[in-house]
Amino acid sequence: MSTDSSINDSAIGSSTTKKILILPGDGIGPEIVTEAVKVLETVNDKFALGLVFEEGLLGGCAIDATGVPFPDKTLAQAKAADAILLGAVGGPKWDQIDRSIRPERGLLAIRSELELFGNLRPATLYPQLAAASSLKPEVVSGLDILIVRELTGGIYFGSPRGIDETDSGERRGYNTYVYTESEIRRVGHLAFESARKRGGKVCSVDKANVLEVTMLWREVMTELGKDYPDVELSHMYVDNAAMQLVRAPKQFDVIVTGNMFGDILSDQASMLTGSIGMLPSASLAINGKGLYEPCHGSAPDIAGQGLANPLATILSAAMMLRYSLDMSEPADTIEAGVGAVLDQGLRTADIVSDGMRQVGTREMGSAVLSTLR
Ligand code: IPM
Ligand code: MG
């Protein structure tokens, strides 16, 4: 991983300074990111990590300040950073805006510009939260799935795309679902390598009975599988995968799939764990640089009320330490801290159940902090 020598360092004398770009974003983003940054600052001191922080604009807040969702300055900051922590982007305030500059476009653009092709979305059930899942405890207890979603290709980015008019004057919308062999291969490698460190199984999800692009996906995954004889590869159509995820989710270890199927299946898998408010994610480039964000969105309905669950963002910060910065000890410490506050019976509104104590965003963040001190 590169350390940009032009970076100023407030961590004086540290040759291992790591620059972290913080993008709070919109909605609940600033509230949850505030708690995660406190956690990072605390482990930074405790373990002398040499992290330096800088803030930037992405999404609706960037539109308000500069007119575009992903300003050039943010791109430059992102390129100079070793890792990026993002809250969430978007909200009703920007829903009517021209679609080319919607907040979500900023998120897609940063993923694309930094080539963050590999999106890791774990769906892990904390035993303390088994009751929060909408599925029976026996179906989900011990659940530990990793969804590897391709993030910079597929129908999200294919062209042509647009809304125009047919010759008869009828409106017509279209997108293009396209993958090259190399795009499939690199996310496939990530999935197989991840499986090696976990349960040793990869399930590749496609719609190869209908879509040519995913026929190729299946062929390439099958070829790649030959390089990983120690990993068990299976294939599943996406409709069946959606059904299996709620029928018998524990059959899965690593699921690898394209951008749009991964978007949908990862939301679905998140609910198996009780709350999307618990799930972190990593979006990785080939050089190890990564953008880390909670799987949930900006939740405008509860923004500014101090109700949001900061744990997914705090866990995203832990993933950042582990995957982009090779700092597994502080990452373990943060994750253990999250387990400890759940053991204490603290719950934000999204995961509260009988007998537990409901707390707000700040109190939850502070509770994690006190496990670190
Ligand atoms: C996600 C989100 C984004 C996506 C949106 C906000 C563009 O749903 O990260 O899953 O579709 O990728
Ligand atoms: Mg999504």
PDB file of C-alpha atoms and ligand atoms in Angstrom, residues 104 107-108 111 121 149 156 263, ligand 1:
ATOM      1  CA  GLU A 104     -26.238   8.416  -5.501  1.00  0.00           C
ATOM      2  CA  LEU A 107     -21.334   7.286  -4.637  1.00  0.00           C
ATOM      3  CA  LEU A 108     -21.246   5.410  -7.919  1.00  0.00           C
ATOM      4  CA  ARG A 111     -16.568   3.645  -6.544  1.00  0.00           C
ATOM      5  CA  ARG A 121     -20.804  -7.402   2.673  1.00  0.00           C
ATOM      6  CA  ARG A 149     -20.610  -8.025  -4.846  1.00  0.00           C
ATOM      7  CA  TYR A 156     -25.046  -0.039 -12.990  1.00  0.00           C
ATOM      8  CA  ASP A 263     -27.265  -4.979  -4.164  1.00  0.00           C
TER       9      ASP A 263
HETATM   10  C1  IPM B   1     -25.854   0.222  -1.826  1.00  0.00           C
HETATM   11  C2  IPM B   1     -26.854   1.272  -2.205  1.00  0.00           C
HETATM   12  C3  IPM B   1     -26.356   1.958  -3.467  1.00  0.00           C
HETATM   13  C4  IPM B   1     -26.268   0.909  -4.545  1.00  0.00           C
HETATM   14  C5  IPM B   1     -27.190   3.158  -3.928  1.00  0.00           C
HETATM   15  C6  IPM B   1     -27.345   4.183  -2.822  1.00  0.00           C
HETATM   16  C7  IPM B   1     -26.620   3.786  -5.158  1.00  0.00           C
HETATM   17  O1  IPM B   1     -28.102   0.719  -2.363  1.00  0.00           O
HETATM   18  O2  IPM B   1     -24.688   0.580  -1.577  1.00  0.00           O
HETATM   19  O3  IPM B   1     -26.231  -0.939  -1.746  1.00  0.00           O
HETATM   20  O4  IPM B   1     -27.270   0.605  -5.206  1.00  0.00           O
HETATM   21  O5  IPM B   1     -25.180   0.389  -4.757  1.00  0.00           O
END
